[in-house]
Amino acid sequence: MAKPSVISPIRHKVTRRFYEPLLLLHALSPIRGERIKSEILPDNSESNHIQLRRSFTNAIAYICAYQKGPDHVTAAALEKTSQGVVVWLSANASVEEGVVTFLEEILACVYRVVEQDSVEALHQEASLATQKLASMIVEFQAPRLTVYRAEIIKSFILPCQELMTDYVKSNGSRERDKSALEVNKLQQWLKKYFGDDTGGSTEPSLFDLSKACYDVRHTQYMKTISMFAGQGRTRHEAFERLYKLLGKLGKPLKSSKTLTEAATKLAQDFAQGFTVKTVPSSVPQPLPFRGKKEATIESIVHRMFSDPSKKTEFMDRLTSLVSREGEEMDSFLQRERATKTKVHAELLLIDHFERNSYNFLGQGEKYIGCSKPACYLCHMYITQHLSRYTIPASHNKVYVGWRPPDVYVREPSASTLLRVQERILLRMINLVREDLTSEIKSRNMRLPYHTDSTTGITTTLESMRLAQTDTPSIAYSGDLERSTPSLLELNEDAELMTSEDEDDQGGVSI
C-alpha cells in the first residue's frame, strides 16, 4: 500500500526550536568533534557472529553505493522472516533498479556457497566466489574507483614523488640506509600503478589496481606512507590522503571476502536464501521557517537569548570565527535557509522497521549498516531512539538539510507517530543547545576539516620501524615482478585501513 503523499508536520514551535540553534551551531562550526568509532565487541564466539553480521550488512551498503556523492549514500538492514533473509535497502535518493539487480546477483553467488552440503565443498565454493565477487564488485564500482585513481594521479603523485625523491637523495648515500631503500621501493610501486612523477599513468585495469591496493595494506609500503603522513611533516596531508585513497581502491576485494566469510560462518542464518527490497526515499522539503524575518541572525538570537550579555557573547564568538557581521551574516543565514531537507538513508530504514515491527536477523540486534558513518544528527537521533538501535560510527558533521522520518496525513497512528518524533526531537533540542552553549564559551578555533570516512594516520616517522614488515619485491628494470599472494591466500584477519569508505561529502548536499 502506497504511503499518503501529504506530510503531517511536527508542530512549528518544536521544529523552530530545533533548527534555530542548529543553524547557529553550524555557523560556529559544522564539525562537532572527532570521529566517533563504532562499538568494539568482546572477543568471543557470540560476538564474532554479531560482528560478522554487521560487517556483512556494511559490505552490502558499501557495494550498492557505487558512485560518489550524497545521493548515493546507502543503508542496509537484514530482516529475519520464515521465508529467509530480506535485505532492505534505502538511499538518500532513490535506490536504482540496476543496484537491486546487481545485489541480487551478488547474493545469489553468496547463496551458492551457503547451500554446499559438505565442509570441503563449502570452502571450495567460497574460494571461487571470493574471486568472482571481487571482479563483479570492481566492475560495478568502476565510477567510484575511477574517481579515486584520477584523484591520486592528478593531485598526489607529483608532490609525493618529489618529496620522496628528495628524501632518497638526502639519505640514500648513507651506508646500509634501509629507510631510503624502502622509500625508493614505494616510488617504484606507485610508478607502476599510477605513473611517474610527471603524472603520466600506466593505466592498469581497475581490477589489477584494486587488487594491488588490497595486497599492500599491511606491507612496508603503507608504513612508509604513514611515515611521511606524520603531523608536522612536509606535505603530510597529501600523504595522508594518498594512504586513504589506496585503502578505498582496495576495498572491493575486502568486501568480497567479507561476503564469503559470512556465507561460511553464518550458513544457518542464510539457509533459506535472500530477497532484496527497497524503501522509498524522502521528498525534499524546505526548512520549516515561515518567512525571511524569522530566519535572521537578529531574530533567532533574540528568541534564544533573553539575557543581553548572552546575545553579545554569541555574536562576539561568531564574529571571531566567521568574520561576518550584520547584513553579511544574515545573507549567510538566508543561504542556509534555502536548504532542502531530506531523511537520511539509515533513518528511512529505522522508520520502516519500526512501522512494520520487523525482526532483525541475529538475536534481535537492531543494526543498520551504512556506506558511510552517521552524521552528527543521525547519530544523535539513533542514540535517543527509544527502541535501542545499535549506535553507529559517526563523522560528527552537522548537515542542516536533515530531518526526522516523515509522518503522513491520515495514515494509521499518525498522532502517535508525531508524538514519538517530537519526543526524540525535544531530546535532541536540549543536546544541540548544550553543544551550542559549549561552543560559545569555547576559545578554540574551528576544528579542521576531516573527511567522512574513519581512516586515521597515527604512525609518525619517529615511531616507524621500517624493516618490520615484508615488502613485496620490485624489479628495477623490465617488468615488475608479481610478489604478493593471491586473493585467496591473504590473511584472514586483515582489515582495511578504511573502516568506512565513502565520500568526503556525507548526508544530503546543502
XYZ file of C-alpha atoms in Angstrom:
510
model
C 0.000 0.000 0.000
C 1.457 3.343 -1.044
C 2.011 5.966 1.598
C -0.122 9.133 1.542
C 1.743 11.926 -0.211
C 0.964 14.738 2.248
C 3.397 15.014 5.142
C 1.890 15.790 8.525
C 4.143 18.454 10.024
C 5.601 18.378 13.503
C 4.448 21.417 15.473
C 6.168 24.558 14.228
C 7.152 25.520 17.761
C 9.157 22.311 18.043
C 10.818 22.438 14.639
C 11.785 26.085 15.042
C 13.303 25.335 18.445
C 15.309 22.584 16.733
C 16.528 24.279 13.562
C 17.331 27.700 15.025
C 20.100 26.543 17.394
C 21.203 24.068 14.727
C 21.724 26.900 12.236
C 23.711 28.861 14.790
C 25.768 25.802 15.703
C 26.502 25.178 12.021
C 27.551 28.821 11.628
C 30.002 28.493 14.520
C 31.498 25.164 13.466
C 29.892 22.443 11.323
C 32.347 19.817 12.615
C 31.260 18.893 16.111
C 34.252 16.904 17.257
C 36.461 13.990 16.406
C 35.023 10.971 14.655
C 33.119 8.535 16.847
C 34.081 4.915 16.327
C 31.646 2.036 16.266
C 31.238 -0.247 19.247
C 34.042 -2.755 19.863
C 32.609 -6.140 20.794
C 34.298 -8.579 23.203
C 36.311 -11.394 21.667
C 34.097 -14.473 21.923
C 32.198 -16.707 19.518
C 28.838 -14.966 20.002
C 30.339 -11.518 19.500
C 32.231 -12.750 16.450
C 28.936 -13.765 14.827
C 27.395 -10.408 15.709
C 30.368 -8.576 14.224
C 30.238 -10.716 11.092
C 26.552 -9.888 10.561
C 27.402 -6.216 10.955
C 30.296 -6.471 8.519
C 28.109 -8.329 6.034
C 25.433 -5.618 6.273
C 28.012 -2.844 5.910
C 29.538 -4.582 2.899
C 26.148 -4.683 1.174
C 25.600 -0.975 1.843
C 29.087 -0.151 0.549
C 28.715 -2.271 -2.595
C 25.440 -0.575 -3.508
C 26.887 2.938 -3.141
C 28.692 2.611 -6.454
C 29.077 6.335 -7.154
C 30.417 9.235 -5.127
C 28.029 11.880 -3.906
C 25.447 12.282 -1.136
C 22.547 10.938 -3.219
C 24.241 7.535 -3.390
C 24.800 7.106 0.352
C 23.103 3.763 1.022
C 21.881 1.941 4.120
C 21.060 -1.748 4.540
C 19.333 -3.914 7.124
C 18.657 -7.637 7.389
C 15.150 -8.799 8.268
C 14.566 -12.328 9.546
C 11.463 -13.987 8.072
C 10.140 -17.537 7.796
C 10.962 -17.414 4.058
C 14.569 -16.342 4.508
C 16.511 -13.089 4.873
C 15.065 -9.906 3.407
C 17.804 -7.411 2.573
C 16.294 -3.939 2.844
C 17.978 -1.035 1.061
C 17.472 2.701 1.272
C 19.421 5.670 -0.040
C 19.420 9.427 0.337
C 17.941 9.414 -3.160
C 16.025 6.516 -4.698
C 17.716 3.113 -4.917
C 18.169 2.478 -8.623
C 16.744 -0.635 -10.258
C 20.231 -1.550 -11.511
C 21.514 -1.559 -7.929
C 18.805 -4.022 -6.893
C 19.540 -6.285 -9.866
C 23.254 -6.254 -9.136
C 22.768 -7.009 -5.442
C 20.504 -9.935 -6.327
C 23.318 -11.353 -8.461
C 25.795 -10.842 -5.616
C 23.543 -12.572 -3.085
C 22.866 -15.453 -5.484
C 26.612 -16.023 -5.604
C 26.775 -15.904 -1.800
C 23.912 -18.379 -1.522
C 25.712 -20.880 -3.743
C 28.327 -21.034 -1.002
C 25.723 -21.466 1.731
C 23.936 -24.372 0.048
C 27.006 -26.638 -0.190
C 26.436 -29.844 1.794
C 29.985 -30.562 2.957
C 32.726 -28.551 4.600
C 35.135 -29.251 1.760
C 32.626 -28.216 -0.900
C 31.664 -25.102 1.083
C 35.236 -23.833 1.320
C 35.960 -24.662 -2.308
C 32.883 -22.740 -3.438
C 33.813 -19.875 -1.110
C 37.234 -19.619 -2.767
C 35.680 -19.448 -6.219
C 33.016 -16.996 -5.053
C 35.570 -14.674 -3.470
C 37.360 -14.260 -6.784
C 34.145 -13.884 -8.763
C 32.597 -11.400 -6.356
C 35.756 -9.294 -6.313
C 35.640 -8.973 -10.096
C 31.914 -8.185 -10.075
C 32.208 -5.532 -7.378
C 35.173 -3.802 -9.013
C 33.306 -3.631 -12.317
C 30.138 -2.306 -10.684
C 32.055 0.263 -8.636
C 34.077 1.483 -11.616
C 32.578 5.034 -11.433
C 33.804 5.436 -7.860
C 37.162 3.713 -8.284
C 37.945 5.724 -11.411
C 37.474 8.942 -9.438
C 39.831 7.727 -6.692
C 42.512 6.752 -9.211
C 42.186 10.082 -11.023
C 42.489 11.991 -7.760
C 45.731 10.225 -6.896
C 47.221 10.861 -10.339
C 46.071 14.473 -10.550
C 46.727 15.675 -7.022
C 49.158 13.432 -5.152
C 51.639 11.577 -7.358
C 53.700 14.640 -8.268
C 54.059 16.210 -4.782
C 54.555 12.869 -3.034
C 57.091 11.559 -5.547
C 59.038 14.820 -5.422
C 59.299 14.696 -1.651
C 60.299 11.029 -1.661
C 62.937 11.698 -4.302
C 64.428 14.432 -2.117
C 64.382 12.050 0.834
C 66.228 9.334 -1.096
C 68.818 11.841 -2.348
C 69.435 13.099 1.186
C 69.585 9.694 2.847
C 70.424 7.147 0.174
C 74.176 7.712 0.267
C 74.382 6.574 3.852
C 75.755 3.100 4.261
C 73.003 0.486 4.551
C 70.259 3.116 4.815
C 67.145 0.958 4.969
C 64.604 3.799 5.091
C 65.836 5.314 1.808
C 65.686 1.877 0.197
C 62.094 1.376 1.350
C 61.099 4.821 0.089
C 62.618 4.021 -3.297
C 60.684 0.744 -3.434
C 57.454 2.606 -2.699
C 58.236 5.040 -5.505
C 58.605 2.151 -7.938
C 55.305 0.631 -6.822
C 53.447 3.927 -7.205
C 55.013 4.427 -10.632
C 53.784 1.023 -11.765
C 50.160 1.677 -10.824
C 49.798 5.469 -11.081
C 52.519 6.644 -13.423
C 55.704 8.564 -12.783
C 56.211 11.885 -11.049
C 55.045 13.755 -14.141
C 51.552 12.380 -13.572
C 51.561 10.068 -16.590
C 49.531 6.928 -15.895
C 50.318 3.378 -16.931
C 46.587 2.607 -16.639
C 46.471 -0.937 -15.282
C 42.992 -2.440 -15.218
C 40.775 -1.375 -12.342
C 40.774 -4.923 -11.020
C 44.577 -5.153 -11.065
C 44.770 -1.756 -9.383
C 42.194 -2.668 -6.733
C 43.904 -5.981 -6.005
C 47.325 -4.329 -5.768
C 45.992 -1.777 -3.267
C 44.350 -4.551 -1.263
C 47.502 -6.670 -1.259
C 49.760 -3.907 0.106
C 47.605 -2.904 3.073
C 49.932 -4.475 5.627
C 53.229 -4.195 3.774
C 56.076 -1.803 4.291
C 54.677 0.442 1.557
C 51.807 1.615 3.744
C 54.091 2.052 6.750
C 56.348 4.208 4.614
C 53.404 6.370 3.512
C 52.389 6.629 7.184
C 55.891 7.806 7.966
C 55.520 10.755 5.601
C 51.967 11.436 6.839
C 53.118 12.208 10.374
C 51.987 15.546 11.762
C 54.330 18.432 11.125
C 55.976 16.792 8.135
C 56.174 18.489 4.755
C 53.043 17.717 2.726
C 51.830 15.291 5.379
C 48.223 15.930 4.331
C 48.999 14.769 0.788
C 50.449 11.515 2.102
C 47.521 11.049 4.470
C 45.068 11.428 1.602
C 47.140 9.076 -0.558
C 47.079 6.492 2.234
C 43.320 6.775 2.483
C 42.667 6.594 -1.253
C 44.769 3.462 -1.592
C 42.590 1.890 1.092
C 39.454 2.900 -0.787
C 40.768 1.416 -4.015
C 41.377 -1.898 -2.263
C 38.047 -2.129 -0.503
C 36.111 -4.061 -3.202
C 38.317 -7.098 -2.566
C 37.853 -6.826 1.179
C 34.094 -6.685 0.643
C 34.074 -9.848 -1.439
C 35.991 -11.621 1.290
C 33.557 -10.375 3.944
C 30.589 -11.739 1.996
C 32.022 -15.215 1.552
C 33.336 -15.386 5.101
C 29.793 -14.652 6.307
C 28.466 -17.342 3.965
C 30.744 -19.959 5.512
C 30.276 -18.963 9.162
C 26.621 -17.855 9.143
C 25.255 -20.585 6.902
C 22.348 -21.235 9.261
C 21.280 -17.575 9.112
C 21.288 -17.626 5.312
C 19.995 -21.164 4.746
C 16.718 -20.065 3.137
C 18.241 -17.504 0.802
C 17.811 -13.780 0.231
C 15.236 -11.358 -1.099
C 16.077 -7.716 -1.877
C 13.541 -4.971 -1.154
C 13.818 -1.184 -1.050
C 12.382 1.692 0.968
C 11.401 4.830 -0.995
C 13.477 7.937 -0.457
C 12.012 11.082 1.075
C 10.810 14.108 -0.853
C 12.962 17.245 -0.408
C 11.281 19.825 1.817
C 12.242 23.398 2.745
C 13.452 24.240 6.220
C 10.410 24.991 8.414
C 10.716 28.785 8.634
C 7.634 30.832 7.839
C 9.334 33.881 6.406
C 12.625 35.668 5.875
C 12.206 37.749 9.001
C 12.004 34.604 11.099
C 15.400 33.373 9.898
C 17.639 36.378 10.516
C 20.521 36.300 12.949
C 18.910 39.078 14.961
C 15.544 37.344 15.322
C 16.995 33.916 16.112
C 19.477 35.244 18.665
C 16.740 37.378 20.238
C 14.459 34.336 20.670
C 17.234 32.128 22.016
C 18.931 34.508 24.460
C 16.822 36.579 26.806
C 19.964 37.790 28.580
C 21.604 40.613 26.528
C 25.048 39.535 27.721
C 24.478 36.035 26.303
C 23.486 37.549 22.972
C 26.629 39.675 22.912
C 28.758 36.676 23.858
C 27.348 34.670 20.969
C 27.826 37.434 18.410
C 31.400 38.008 19.547
C 32.166 34.307 19.206
C 30.504 34.126 15.793
C 32.365 37.161 14.502
C 35.697 35.741 15.700
C 35.125 32.550 13.731
C 33.454 33.569 10.501
C 34.386 37.248 10.149
C 30.886 38.186 9.073
C 28.768 40.949 10.508
C 25.317 42.466 10.072
C 23.804 42.008 6.649
C 26.597 39.679 5.504
C 25.802 37.236 8.299
C 22.093 37.437 7.519
C 22.909 36.674 3.894
C 24.797 33.616 5.078
C 21.786 32.531 7.110
C 19.431 33.113 4.197
C 21.560 30.811 2.054
C 21.309 28.142 4.738
C 17.579 28.775 4.990
C 17.246 27.809 1.307
C 18.493 24.307 2.135
C 16.170 21.445 1.237
C 15.852 18.780 3.915
C 15.758 15.017 3.383
C 15.507 11.954 5.595
C 18.880 10.229 5.601
C 19.141 6.634 4.424
C 19.665 4.952 7.808
C 16.680 6.763 9.340
C 14.469 5.646 6.465
C 15.243 2.043 7.407
C 14.749 2.603 11.132
C 11.367 4.166 10.439
C 10.401 1.311 8.093
C 11.319 -1.386 10.625
C 9.507 0.485 13.406
C 6.272 0.923 11.458
C 6.173 -2.703 10.394
C 7.551 -4.313 13.571
C 10.089 -6.295 11.552
C 12.512 -8.661 13.250
C 16.217 -8.147 12.668
C 18.428 -11.077 11.796
C 20.591 -12.326 14.638
C 19.265 -12.450 18.187
C 17.259 -9.289 17.887
C 20.193 -6.895 17.484
C 18.856 -3.805 15.738
C 21.653 -2.977 13.347
C 21.545 -0.643 10.352
C 24.575 -0.766 8.056
C 25.535 2.274 6.034
C 28.035 3.091 3.311
C 29.406 5.925 5.453
C 29.425 6.860 9.134
C 26.381 8.655 10.522
C 26.243 12.431 10.577
C 26.020 14.410 13.828
C 22.215 14.431 13.798
C 21.649 10.828 12.677
C 23.981 9.639 15.425
C 22.102 11.767 17.948
C 18.689 10.570 16.686
C 19.682 6.898 16.885
C 21.199 7.400 20.333
C 17.971 8.969 21.598
C 15.633 6.466 19.931
C 13.558 4.511 22.436
C 13.997 1.202 20.599
C 17.719 0.981 21.342
C 19.267 0.587 17.924
C 22.966 -0.223 17.727
C 24.850 3.069 17.926
C 26.782 3.643 14.678
C 30.098 5.279 13.990
C 29.857 8.994 13.183
C 31.896 11.587 11.320
C 30.284 14.200 13.599
C 29.452 16.785 10.936
C 26.328 18.929 11.007
C 24.121 18.820 7.918
C 21.363 21.407 8.120
C 19.462 19.624 5.327
C 18.420 16.875 7.745
C 15.019 15.944 9.064
C 13.491 13.092 11.059
C 11.381 10.438 9.314
C 8.108 11.727 7.904
C 4.624 11.129 9.260
C 1.808 11.297 6.719
C -1.645 12.807 6.961
C -4.426 10.248 7.530
C -2.066 7.326 7.987
C -2.871 4.966 10.888
C -1.473 6.127 14.216
C -0.295 9.446 12.743
C -0.835 11.273 16.029
C 1.141 8.633 17.951
C 3.978 8.715 15.437
C 4.129 12.505 15.649
C 4.340 12.366 19.434
C 7.246 9.917 19.200
C 9.082 12.157 16.720
C 8.503 15.216 18.852
C 9.756 13.396 21.927
C 13.003 12.487 20.166
C 13.363 15.995 18.728
C 12.871 17.585 22.152
C 15.722 15.475 23.488
C 17.855 16.467 20.512
C 16.995 20.143 21.022
C 18.457 20.008 24.526
C 21.628 18.343 23.251
C 22.056 20.833 20.379
C 21.520 23.755 22.751
C 24.065 22.329 25.190
C 26.532 21.941 22.346
C 25.833 25.493 21.201
C 26.416 26.846 24.704
C 29.712 24.976 24.968
C 30.774 26.252 21.555
C 30.020 29.856 22.503
C 32.112 29.570 25.654
C 34.934 27.819 23.846
C 38.027 29.758 22.943
C 39.162 27.167 20.406
C 39.260 27.761 16.701
C 37.101 25.689 14.399
C 38.084 22.055 14.169
C 39.963 21.301 10.955
C 38.073 19.662 8.119
C 38.103 15.886 8.029
C 36.544 13.517 5.554
C 33.513 11.457 6.497
C 35.341 8.129 6.441
C 37.134 6.980 9.579
C 40.697 6.280 8.436
C 43.319 7.703 10.763
C 47.072 8.004 10.329
C 48.664 7.581 13.709
C 52.178 6.443 12.986
C 54.957 9.008 12.783
C 58.487 8.859 11.426
C 59.957 8.617 14.911
C 57.857 5.558 15.772
C 58.287 3.687 12.498
C 60.469 0.629 12.206
C 60.941 0.367 8.509
C 62.184 -3.217 8.380
C 59.481 -4.949 10.430
C 57.097 -5.884 7.595
C 57.898 -7.720 4.418
C 57.779 -5.590 1.316
C 56.750 -7.113 -1.997
C 59.890 -7.300 -4.090
C 60.200 -4.947 -7.025
C 62.312 -5.310 -10.116
C 64.173 -2.157 -11.066
C 64.263 -2.868 -14.771
C 61.873 -4.532 -17.144
C 58.552 -5.834 -15.877
C 57.792 -5.589 -12.204
C 57.634 -8.947 -10.518
C 54.446 -10.432 -9.152
C 55.322 -10.664 -5.480
C 52.099 -10.551 -3.475
C 49.943 -13.572 -2.632
C 46.717 -14.322 -4.460
C 43.447 -13.054 -3.038
C 42.617 -16.433 -1.517
C 45.997 -16.663 0.219
C 45.578 -13.391 2.085
C 45.483 -13.160 5.858
C 42.006 -13.932 7.177
C 42.353 -11.304 9.901
C 43.403 -8.468 7.608
C 41.349 -5.305 7.946
C 41.062 -2.353 5.639
C 42.598 0.897 6.622
C 39.214 2.459 5.948
C 36.589 1.121 8.308
C 34.054 3.172 6.413
C 34.842 4.074 2.883
C 32.731 6.777 1.439
C 32.676 10.261 0.077
C 34.006 13.348 1.689
C 30.510 14.785 1.398
C 28.049 12.886 3.529
C 24.425 13.253 4.368
C 22.425 15.396 2.000
C 24.012 18.151 -0.047
C 23.393 21.593 1.353
